[in-house]
Every structure is written in C-alpha cells, then in structure tokens.
Amino acid sequence: EKGKPVIIVSAVGSAINVEEDCDAVIHTWYPGQSGGKALADILFGKVSPSGKLPVTFYADADQLPAFDDYSMTGRTYRYTRENILYPFGYGLTYSKTSLSDLVVDGKQATLNITNTGGVDTDDVVQFYLKDDSECAAPYPTLCGFVRVHLTAGETQSVSVEIPELAFTSVDADGVRAVRGKNYVLYAGTCQPDPLSEKLTGTACLSQTITL
C-alpha cells in the first residue's frame, strides 16, 4: 500500500510455495549462525546472490503423485515439466551473464561466460545431457557444473569433463549401461526448459555428441 518493494525471506528446510504477491523471494534454507549477516549483505546489495535450487519447487502439493507411489512420473526435473513453481537449477543474481562458444572435444566441454551486468557476481554454469535411448529419462540430466566469480564485464573460460556415468541409462531390470548413440549437451545458467528460460531471460547453448 505504501509503494515499497516487498521481499519475502523464506527460512525453511524444504521447497515451499509462499503463495504471496511480492517483488522478490529469497530462500535461505537454514543458514546457520552467520545467516543473518549473509542475508543483510544480500538485501543491502553488498553481495550478489548466486545460489541455484538443488530441488524442484512444485506449485501445488495436491498435484503430486501419492506418497506411496514410488514411480518417478510427475516428480523431479528429469521426469516432469508440469506443476512447477521454480525449476531445479533456477536462481537469479544482481547481474547478468551470457554464455558463448560452446565446444565439445571428446567428453570435455568448454565455453566462455561473460558478466554483461554492472556488478560483480558469482554464477553457476550448468551442463545437462539428453540421451536418445528408450531407457533414458524424458528430460536432460545434470552432468556437471562450475561456480565462477566474475567482475563486471569480465569473461572467463569454463570447462568440465562429462563423467562416463552420464552417458548410461537404467533398463526395466535395473541394469545400467551405455545405450544411447546420440546425445545433446546443454550448457546454461539454468536448466534447458521453457520455464527456466522464461524466468531467467536466457537460453541454453547446445551441442550434439555422437558415441
């Protein structure tokens, strides 16, 4: 009513939908004895936030599968894109970063990340792999990530080695093996899904890997 920005700070141990209209949400989890100072540094702009969600935040718990249903259908970023409030891997900073020049050499991926905003920040480059085999998860799976600190205007080169496990899938008998022939590697500061790209205003780079 007073025209002031409203920030909700959520200090809880799990994903939660605060179901309130506000200008920003900071999810602190349980930050420990120095959490208050860390939060103040973020709120007053001394530090740019850079955390990424390690779990999926669902919009409505009533839409989730039954508690005693142990299938993965309708759960996690690898098996659903429905009922999502904030996606796995999502998080904002006070700056903006852009990625370019993704190169895959064997199982090593390299790219450049540039801080195009006006403040220093950390960001997290995330790599996801999509398998074309019939046993693979429906959506890309995280296979690596790198946290990087960038001053305003700075560009850095980032590389990861894609682990062998990322190329495997598990069949109905529980046997894990490399079954795919063609894979798509995605790289971004979020996962490669439409909601993440809408919330962040950025899109992932991609390259095909053939075994």
PDB file of C-alpha atoms in Angstrom:
ATOM      1  CA  GLU A   1       0.000   0.000   0.000  1.00  0.00           C
ATOM      2  CA  LYS A   2       2.940   2.332   0.611  1.00  0.00           C
ATOM      3  CA  GLY A   3       4.532   1.569  -2.733  1.00  0.00           C
ATOM      4  CA  LYS A   4       7.588  -0.036  -1.190  1.00  0.00           C
ATOM      5  CA  PRO A   5       9.229  -3.180  -2.640  1.00  0.00           C
ATOM      6  CA  VAL A   6       8.349  -6.288  -0.647  1.00  0.00           C
ATOM      7  CA  ILE A   7      10.881  -9.103  -0.269  1.00  0.00           C
ATOM      8  CA  ILE A   8       9.858 -12.372   1.360  1.00  0.00           C
ATOM      9  CA  VAL A   9      12.648 -14.241   3.148  1.00  0.00           C
ATOM     10  CA  SER A  10      11.813 -17.919   3.469  1.00  0.00           C
ATOM     11  CA  ALA A  11      13.902 -19.687   6.149  1.00  0.00           C
ATOM     12  CA  VAL A  12      12.701 -23.274   5.861  1.00  0.00           C
ATOM     13  CA  GLY A  13      14.295 -26.656   5.252  1.00  0.00           C
ATOM     14  CA  SER A  14      12.387 -27.728   2.149  1.00  0.00           C
ATOM     15  CA  ALA A  15      10.721 -26.439  -1.003  1.00  0.00           C
ATOM     16  CA  ILE A  16       7.743 -24.197  -0.260  1.00  0.00           C
ATOM     17  CA  ASN A  17       5.269 -22.061  -2.180  1.00  0.00           C
ATOM     18  CA  VAL A  18       4.817 -18.884  -0.124  1.00  0.00           C
ATOM     19  CA  GLU A  19       1.666 -18.094  -2.125  1.00  0.00           C
ATOM     20  CA  GLU A  20       2.087 -14.351  -1.633  1.00  0.00           C
ATOM     21  CA  ASP A  21       2.447 -11.489  -4.102  1.00  0.00           C
ATOM     22  CA  CYS A  22       5.834  -9.843  -3.640  1.00  0.00           C
ATOM     23  CA  ASP A  23       8.713  -8.272  -5.544  1.00  0.00           C
ATOM     24  CA  ALA A  24      11.280 -10.938  -4.664  1.00  0.00           C
ATOM     25  CA  VAL A  25      11.734 -14.172  -2.730  1.00  0.00           C
ATOM     26  CA  ILE A  26      14.976 -15.142  -1.001  1.00  0.00           C
ATOM     27  CA  HIS A  27      15.035 -18.777   0.100  1.00  0.00           C
ATOM     28  CA  THR A  28      17.694 -19.056   2.820  1.00  0.00           C
ATOM     29  CA  TRP A  29      17.067 -22.675   3.859  1.00  0.00           C
ATOM     30  CA  TYR A  30      18.615 -22.985   7.372  1.00  0.00           C
ATOM     31  CA  PRO A  31      21.594 -20.617   7.041  1.00  0.00           C
ATOM     32  CA  GLY A  32      23.237 -21.129  10.445  1.00  0.00           C
ATOM     33  CA  GLN A  33      24.707 -18.636  12.908  1.00  0.00           C
ATOM     34  CA  SER A  34      26.116 -16.312  10.227  1.00  0.00           C
ATOM     35  CA  GLY A  35      22.941 -16.400   8.155  1.00  0.00           C
ATOM     36  CA  GLY A  36      21.694 -13.037   9.382  1.00  0.00           C
ATOM     37  CA  LYS A  37      24.812 -11.190   8.247  1.00  0.00           C
ATOM     38  CA  ALA A  38      24.866 -13.038   4.921  1.00  0.00           C
ATOM     39  CA  LEU A  39      21.210 -12.144   4.336  1.00  0.00           C
ATOM     40  CA  ALA A  40      21.834  -8.487   5.217  1.00  0.00           C
ATOM     41  CA  ASP A  41      24.737  -8.341   2.753  1.00  0.00           C
ATOM     42  CA  ILE A  42      22.397  -9.600   0.012  1.00  0.00           C
ATOM     43  CA  LEU A  43      19.453  -7.357   0.936  1.00  0.00           C
ATOM     44  CA  PHE A  44      21.630  -4.228   1.024  1.00  0.00           C
ATOM     45  CA  GLY A  45      23.478  -5.076  -2.185  1.00  0.00           C
ATOM     46  CA  LYS A  46      26.935  -5.747  -0.736  1.00  0.00           C
ATOM     47  CA  VAL A  47      26.910  -9.253  -2.227  1.00  0.00           C
ATOM     48  CA  SER A  48      25.164 -10.563  -5.325  1.00  0.00           C
ATOM     49  CA  PRO A  49      23.083 -13.694  -4.632  1.00  0.00           C
ATOM     50  CA  SER A  50      24.131 -16.655  -6.755  1.00  0.00           C
ATOM     51  CA  GLY A  51      22.564 -19.830  -5.359  1.00  0.00           C
ATOM     52  CA  LYS A  52      20.745 -22.291  -7.606  1.00  0.00           C
ATOM     53  CA  LEU A  53      17.901 -24.524  -6.478  1.00  0.00           C
ATOM     54  CA  PRO A  54      19.035 -28.098  -5.692  1.00  0.00           C
ATOM     55  CA  VAL A  55      15.452 -29.370  -5.853  1.00  0.00           C
ATOM     56  CA  THR A  56      12.274 -28.669  -7.806  1.00  0.00           C
ATOM     57  CA  PHE A  57       9.765 -26.292  -6.198  1.00  0.00           C
ATOM     58  CA  TYR A  58       6.275 -27.514  -7.052  1.00  0.00           C
ATOM     59  CA  ALA A  59       3.337 -25.159  -7.463  1.00  0.00           C
ATOM     60  CA  ASP A  60       0.760 -27.376  -5.749  1.00  0.00           C
ATOM     61  CA  ALA A  61       1.463 -30.345  -3.464  1.00  0.00           C
ATOM     62  CA  ASP A  62      -2.025 -31.692  -4.174  1.00  0.00           C
ATOM     63  CA  GLN A  63      -0.973 -32.338  -7.776  1.00  0.00           C
ATOM     64  CA  LEU A  64       1.962 -34.556  -6.784  1.00  0.00           C
ATOM     65  CA  PRO A  65       1.651 -38.360  -7.023  1.00  0.00           C
ATOM     66  CA  ALA A  66       0.528 -40.250  -3.927  1.00  0.00           C
ATOM     67  CA  PHE A  67       3.132 -40.576  -1.169  1.00  0.00           C
ATOM     68  CA  ASP A  68       3.225 -44.365  -1.557  1.00  0.00           C
ATOM     69  CA  ASP A  69       3.669 -44.168  -5.357  1.00  0.00           C
ATOM     70  CA  TYR A  70       7.370 -44.828  -5.894  1.00  0.00           C
ATOM     71  CA  SER A  71       7.459 -44.235  -9.644  1.00  0.00           C
ATOM     72  CA  MET A  72       9.275 -41.128 -10.872  1.00  0.00           C
ATOM     73  CA  THR A  73       6.376 -39.968 -13.046  1.00  0.00           C
ATOM     74  CA  GLY A  74       5.327 -36.456 -12.048  1.00  0.00           C
ATOM     75  CA  ARG A  75       8.417 -35.852  -9.936  1.00  0.00           C
ATOM     76  CA  THR A  76      11.806 -34.121 -10.329  1.00  0.00           C
ATOM     77  CA  TYR A  77      13.197 -32.090 -13.203  1.00  0.00           C
ATOM     78  CA  ARG A  78      14.128 -35.257 -15.139  1.00  0.00           C
ATOM     79  CA  TYR A  79      10.585 -36.648 -15.304  1.00  0.00           C
ATOM     80  CA  THR A  80       8.109 -33.768 -15.377  1.00  0.00           C
ATOM     81  CA  ARG A  81       7.617 -30.208 -16.548  1.00  0.00           C
ATOM     82  CA  GLU A  82       4.151 -29.888 -15.080  1.00  0.00           C
ATOM     83  CA  ASN A  83       3.176 -28.307 -11.750  1.00  0.00           C
ATOM     84  CA  ILE A  84       6.490 -26.417 -11.465  1.00  0.00           C
ATOM     85  CA  LEU A  85       6.750 -23.183  -9.488  1.00  0.00           C
ATOM     86  CA  TYR A  86      10.542 -22.766  -9.623  1.00  0.00           C
ATOM     87  CA  PRO A  87      12.647 -25.284 -11.564  1.00  0.00           C
ATOM     88  CA  PHE A  88      15.674 -27.229 -10.371  1.00  0.00           C
ATOM     89  CA  GLY A  89      18.813 -25.191 -11.105  1.00  0.00           C
ATOM     90  CA  TYR A  90      16.990 -21.831 -11.058  1.00  0.00           C
ATOM     91  CA  GLY A  91      18.374 -18.769  -9.303  1.00  0.00           C
ATOM     92  CA  LEU A  92      18.931 -15.088 -10.030  1.00  0.00           C
ATOM     93  CA  THR A  93      21.794 -12.684  -9.377  1.00  0.00           C
ATOM     94  CA  TYR A  94      22.020  -8.902  -9.324  1.00  0.00           C
ATOM     95  CA  SER A  95      23.928  -9.010 -12.614  1.00  0.00           C
ATOM     96  CA  LYS A  96      23.528 -10.706 -15.989  1.00  0.00           C
ATOM     97  CA  THR A  97      25.762 -13.281 -17.614  1.00  0.00           C
ATOM     98  CA  SER A  98      25.908 -14.651 -21.139  1.00  0.00           C
ATOM     99  CA  LEU A  99      27.470 -17.835 -22.500  1.00  0.00           C
ATOM    100  CA  SER A 100      29.142 -18.359 -25.859  1.00  0.00           C
ATOM    101  CA  ASP A 101      31.473 -20.606 -27.854  1.00  0.00           C
ATOM    102  CA  LEU A 102      30.439 -23.999 -26.507  1.00  0.00           C
ATOM    103  CA  VAL A 103      32.918 -26.605 -27.801  1.00  0.00           C
ATOM    104  CA  VAL A 104      32.825 -30.343 -27.084  1.00  0.00           C
ATOM    105  CA  ASP A 105      36.066 -32.290 -27.559  1.00  0.00           C
ATOM    106  CA  GLY A 106      35.509 -35.942 -26.737  1.00  0.00           C
ATOM    107  CA  LYS A 107      33.856 -35.764 -23.334  1.00  0.00           C
ATOM    108  CA  GLN A 108      35.219 -32.371 -22.356  1.00  0.00           C
ATOM    109  CA  ALA A 109      33.018 -29.304 -22.774  1.00  0.00           C
ATOM    110  CA  THR A 110      34.400 -25.750 -22.827  1.00  0.00           C
ATOM    111  CA  LEU A 111      32.649 -22.386 -23.127  1.00  0.00           C
ATOM    112  CA  ASN A 112      33.025 -18.698 -22.317  1.00  0.00           C
ATOM    113  CA  ILE A 113      30.937 -16.871 -19.739  1.00  0.00           C
ATOM    114  CA  THR A 114      30.744 -13.060 -19.654  1.00  0.00           C
ATOM    115  CA  ASN A 115      29.370 -10.810 -16.927  1.00  0.00           C
ATOM    116  CA  THR A 116      27.336  -8.366 -19.004  1.00  0.00           C
ATOM    117  CA  GLY A 117      25.816  -6.597 -15.995  1.00  0.00           C
ATOM    118  CA  GLY A 118      27.140  -3.737 -13.922  1.00  0.00           C
ATOM    119  CA  VAL A 119      28.095  -5.535 -10.694  1.00  0.00           C
ATOM    120  CA  ASP A 120      30.484  -8.282  -9.649  1.00  0.00           C
ATOM    121  CA  THR A 121      28.810 -11.628  -9.136  1.00  0.00           C
ATOM    122  CA  ASP A 122      29.181 -15.372  -8.882  1.00  0.00           C
ATOM    123  CA  ASP A 123      27.185 -17.559 -11.246  1.00  0.00           C
ATOM    124  CA  VAL A 124      26.894 -21.291 -11.793  1.00  0.00           C
ATOM    125  CA  VAL A 125      27.349 -22.775 -15.260  1.00  0.00           C
ATOM    126  CA  GLN A 126      25.278 -25.952 -15.524  1.00  0.00           C
ATOM    127  CA  PHE A 127      25.689 -28.800 -18.008  1.00  0.00           C
ATOM    128  CA  TYR A 128      22.843 -31.194 -18.851  1.00  0.00           C
ATOM    129  CA  LEU A 129      22.870 -34.280 -21.067  1.00  0.00           C
ATOM    130  CA  LYS A 130      19.933 -35.770 -23.005  1.00  0.00           C
ATOM    131  CA  ASP A 131      20.199 -39.417 -24.002  1.00  0.00           C
ATOM    132  CA  ASP A 132      18.325 -40.687 -27.081  1.00  0.00           C
ATOM    133  CA  SER A 133      17.910 -44.268 -25.793  1.00  0.00           C
ATOM    134  CA  GLU A 134      14.476 -45.618 -24.890  1.00  0.00           C
ATOM    135  CA  CYS A 135      15.568 -46.229 -21.274  1.00  0.00           C
ATOM    136  CA  ALA A 136      16.713 -42.645 -20.676  1.00  0.00           C
ATOM    137  CA  ALA A 137      14.889 -40.088 -18.535  1.00  0.00           C
ATOM    138  CA  PRO A 138      12.448 -37.961 -20.568  1.00  0.00           C
ATOM    139  CA  TYR A 139      14.324 -34.714 -19.934  1.00  0.00           C
ATOM    140  CA  PRO A 140      18.012 -33.697 -19.744  1.00  0.00           C
ATOM    141  CA  THR A 141      20.004 -34.695 -16.652  1.00  0.00           C
ATOM    142  CA  LEU A 142      22.585 -32.576 -14.845  1.00  0.00           C
ATOM    143  CA  CYS A 143      26.070 -33.914 -15.606  1.00  0.00           C
ATOM    144  CA  GLY A 144      28.336 -31.142 -14.324  1.00  0.00           C
ATOM    145  CA  PHE A 145      28.515 -27.604 -13.002  1.00  0.00           C
ATOM    146  CA  VAL A 146      31.095 -24.906 -12.292  1.00  0.00           C
ATOM    147  CA  ARG A 147      30.766 -21.912  -9.965  1.00  0.00           C
ATOM    148  CA  VAL A 148      32.653 -18.884 -11.270  1.00  0.00           C
ATOM    149  CA  HIS A 149      33.272 -15.377  -9.903  1.00  0.00           C
ATOM    150  CA  LEU A 150      33.135 -12.584 -12.466  1.00  0.00           C
ATOM    151  CA  THR A 151      33.836  -8.902 -12.083  1.00  0.00           C
ATOM    152  CA  ALA A 152      31.637  -6.556 -14.114  1.00  0.00           C
ATOM    153  CA  GLY A 153      32.445  -7.009 -17.812  1.00  0.00           C
ATOM    154  CA  GLU A 154      34.792  -9.966 -17.248  1.00  0.00           C
ATOM    155  CA  THR A 155      34.905 -13.067 -19.475  1.00  0.00           C
ATOM    156  CA  GLN A 156      36.231 -16.426 -18.308  1.00  0.00           C
ATOM    157  CA  SER A 157      36.658 -19.811 -19.953  1.00  0.00           C
ATOM    158  CA  VAL A 158      34.929 -22.704 -18.179  1.00  0.00           C
ATOM    159  CA  SER A 159      35.358 -26.417 -18.837  1.00  0.00           C
ATOM    160  CA  VAL A 160      34.027 -29.685 -17.428  1.00  0.00           C
ATOM    161  CA  GLU A 161      34.735 -33.344 -18.051  1.00  0.00           C
ATOM    162  CA  ILE A 162      31.468 -35.185 -18.649  1.00  0.00           C
ATOM    163  CA  PRO A 163      31.542 -38.338 -16.499  1.00  0.00           C
ATOM    164  CA  GLU A 164      31.041 -41.751 -18.090  1.00  0.00           C
ATOM    165  CA  LEU A 165      28.044 -42.356 -15.814  1.00  0.00           C
ATOM    166  CA  ALA A 166      26.165 -39.509 -17.503  1.00  0.00           C
ATOM    167  CA  PHE A 167      26.019 -41.497 -20.750  1.00  0.00           C
ATOM    168  CA  THR A 168      24.344 -44.508 -19.127  1.00  0.00           C
ATOM    169  CA  SER A 169      20.684 -45.364 -18.569  1.00  0.00           C
ATOM    170  CA  VAL A 170      18.881 -47.972 -16.478  1.00  0.00           C
ATOM    171  CA  ASP A 171      16.500 -50.503 -18.049  1.00  0.00           C
ATOM    172  CA  ALA A 172      13.380 -52.097 -16.543  1.00  0.00           C
ATOM    173  CA  ASP A 173      15.522 -54.825 -14.938  1.00  0.00           C
ATOM    174  CA  GLY A 174      17.701 -52.276 -13.155  1.00  0.00           C
ATOM    175  CA  VAL A 175      20.730 -52.792 -15.386  1.00  0.00           C
ATOM    176  CA  ARG A 176      22.777 -49.659 -16.059  1.00  0.00           C
ATOM    177  CA  ALA A 177      24.636 -49.430 -19.363  1.00  0.00           C
ATOM    178  CA  VAL A 178      25.549 -47.069 -22.202  1.00  0.00           C
ATOM    179  CA  ARG A 179      22.688 -47.473 -24.676  1.00  0.00           C
ATOM    180  CA  GLY A 180      22.485 -44.147 -26.467  1.00  0.00           C
ATOM    181  CA  LYS A 181      24.221 -43.239 -29.684  1.00  0.00           C
ATOM    182  CA  ASN A 182      23.388 -39.554 -29.954  1.00  0.00           C
ATOM    183  CA  TYR A 183      23.320 -37.172 -27.021  1.00  0.00           C
ATOM    184  CA  VAL A 184      22.602 -33.468 -26.735  1.00  0.00           C
ATOM    185  CA  LEU A 185      24.711 -31.485 -24.268  1.00  0.00           C
ATOM    186  CA  TYR A 186      23.135 -28.289 -22.935  1.00  0.00           C
ATOM    187  CA  ALA A 187      25.006 -25.536 -21.111  1.00  0.00           C
ATOM    188  CA  GLY A 188      23.489 -22.584 -19.317  1.00  0.00           C
ATOM    189  CA  THR A 189      22.997 -20.820 -16.014  1.00  0.00           C
ATOM    190  CA  CYS A 190      19.713 -22.699 -15.688  1.00  0.00           C
ATOM    191  CA  GLN A 191      18.365 -25.989 -16.981  1.00  0.00           C
ATOM    192  CA  PRO A 192      17.158 -26.231 -20.614  1.00  0.00           C
ATOM    193  CA  ASP A 193      13.416 -25.952 -20.119  1.00  0.00           C
ATOM    194  CA  PRO A 194      10.938 -23.271 -21.205  1.00  0.00           C
ATOM    195  CA  LEU A 195      10.034 -22.109 -17.674  1.00  0.00           C
ATOM    196  CA  SER A 196      13.667 -21.657 -16.622  1.00  0.00           C
ATOM    197  CA  GLU A 197      14.412 -19.713 -19.778  1.00  0.00           C
ATOM    198  CA  LYS A 198      11.323 -17.540 -19.226  1.00  0.00           C
ATOM    199  CA  LEU A 199      12.213 -16.808 -15.583  1.00  0.00           C
ATOM    200  CA  THR A 200      15.871 -16.015 -16.308  1.00  0.00           C
ATOM    201  CA  GLY A 201      15.518 -14.453 -19.739  1.00  0.00           C
ATOM    202  CA  THR A 202      18.366 -16.643 -21.009  1.00  0.00           C
ATOM    203  CA  ALA A 203      18.600 -19.734 -23.184  1.00  0.00           C
ATOM    204  CA  CYS A 204      20.995 -22.669 -23.018  1.00  0.00           C
ATOM    205  CA  LEU A 205      23.643 -23.450 -25.614  1.00  0.00           C
ATOM    206  CA  SER A 206      23.677 -26.967 -27.056  1.00  0.00           C
ATOM    207  CA  GLN A 207      25.918 -29.380 -28.950  1.00  0.00           C
ATOM    208  CA  THR A 208      25.345 -32.926 -30.211  1.00  0.00           C
ATOM    209  CA  ILE A 209      27.637 -35.727 -29.032  1.00  0.00           C
ATOM    210  CA  THR A 210      27.786 -38.971 -31.031  1.00  0.00           C
ATOM    211  CA  LEU A 211      29.369 -42.059 -29.483  1.00  0.00           C
TER     212      LEU A 211
END
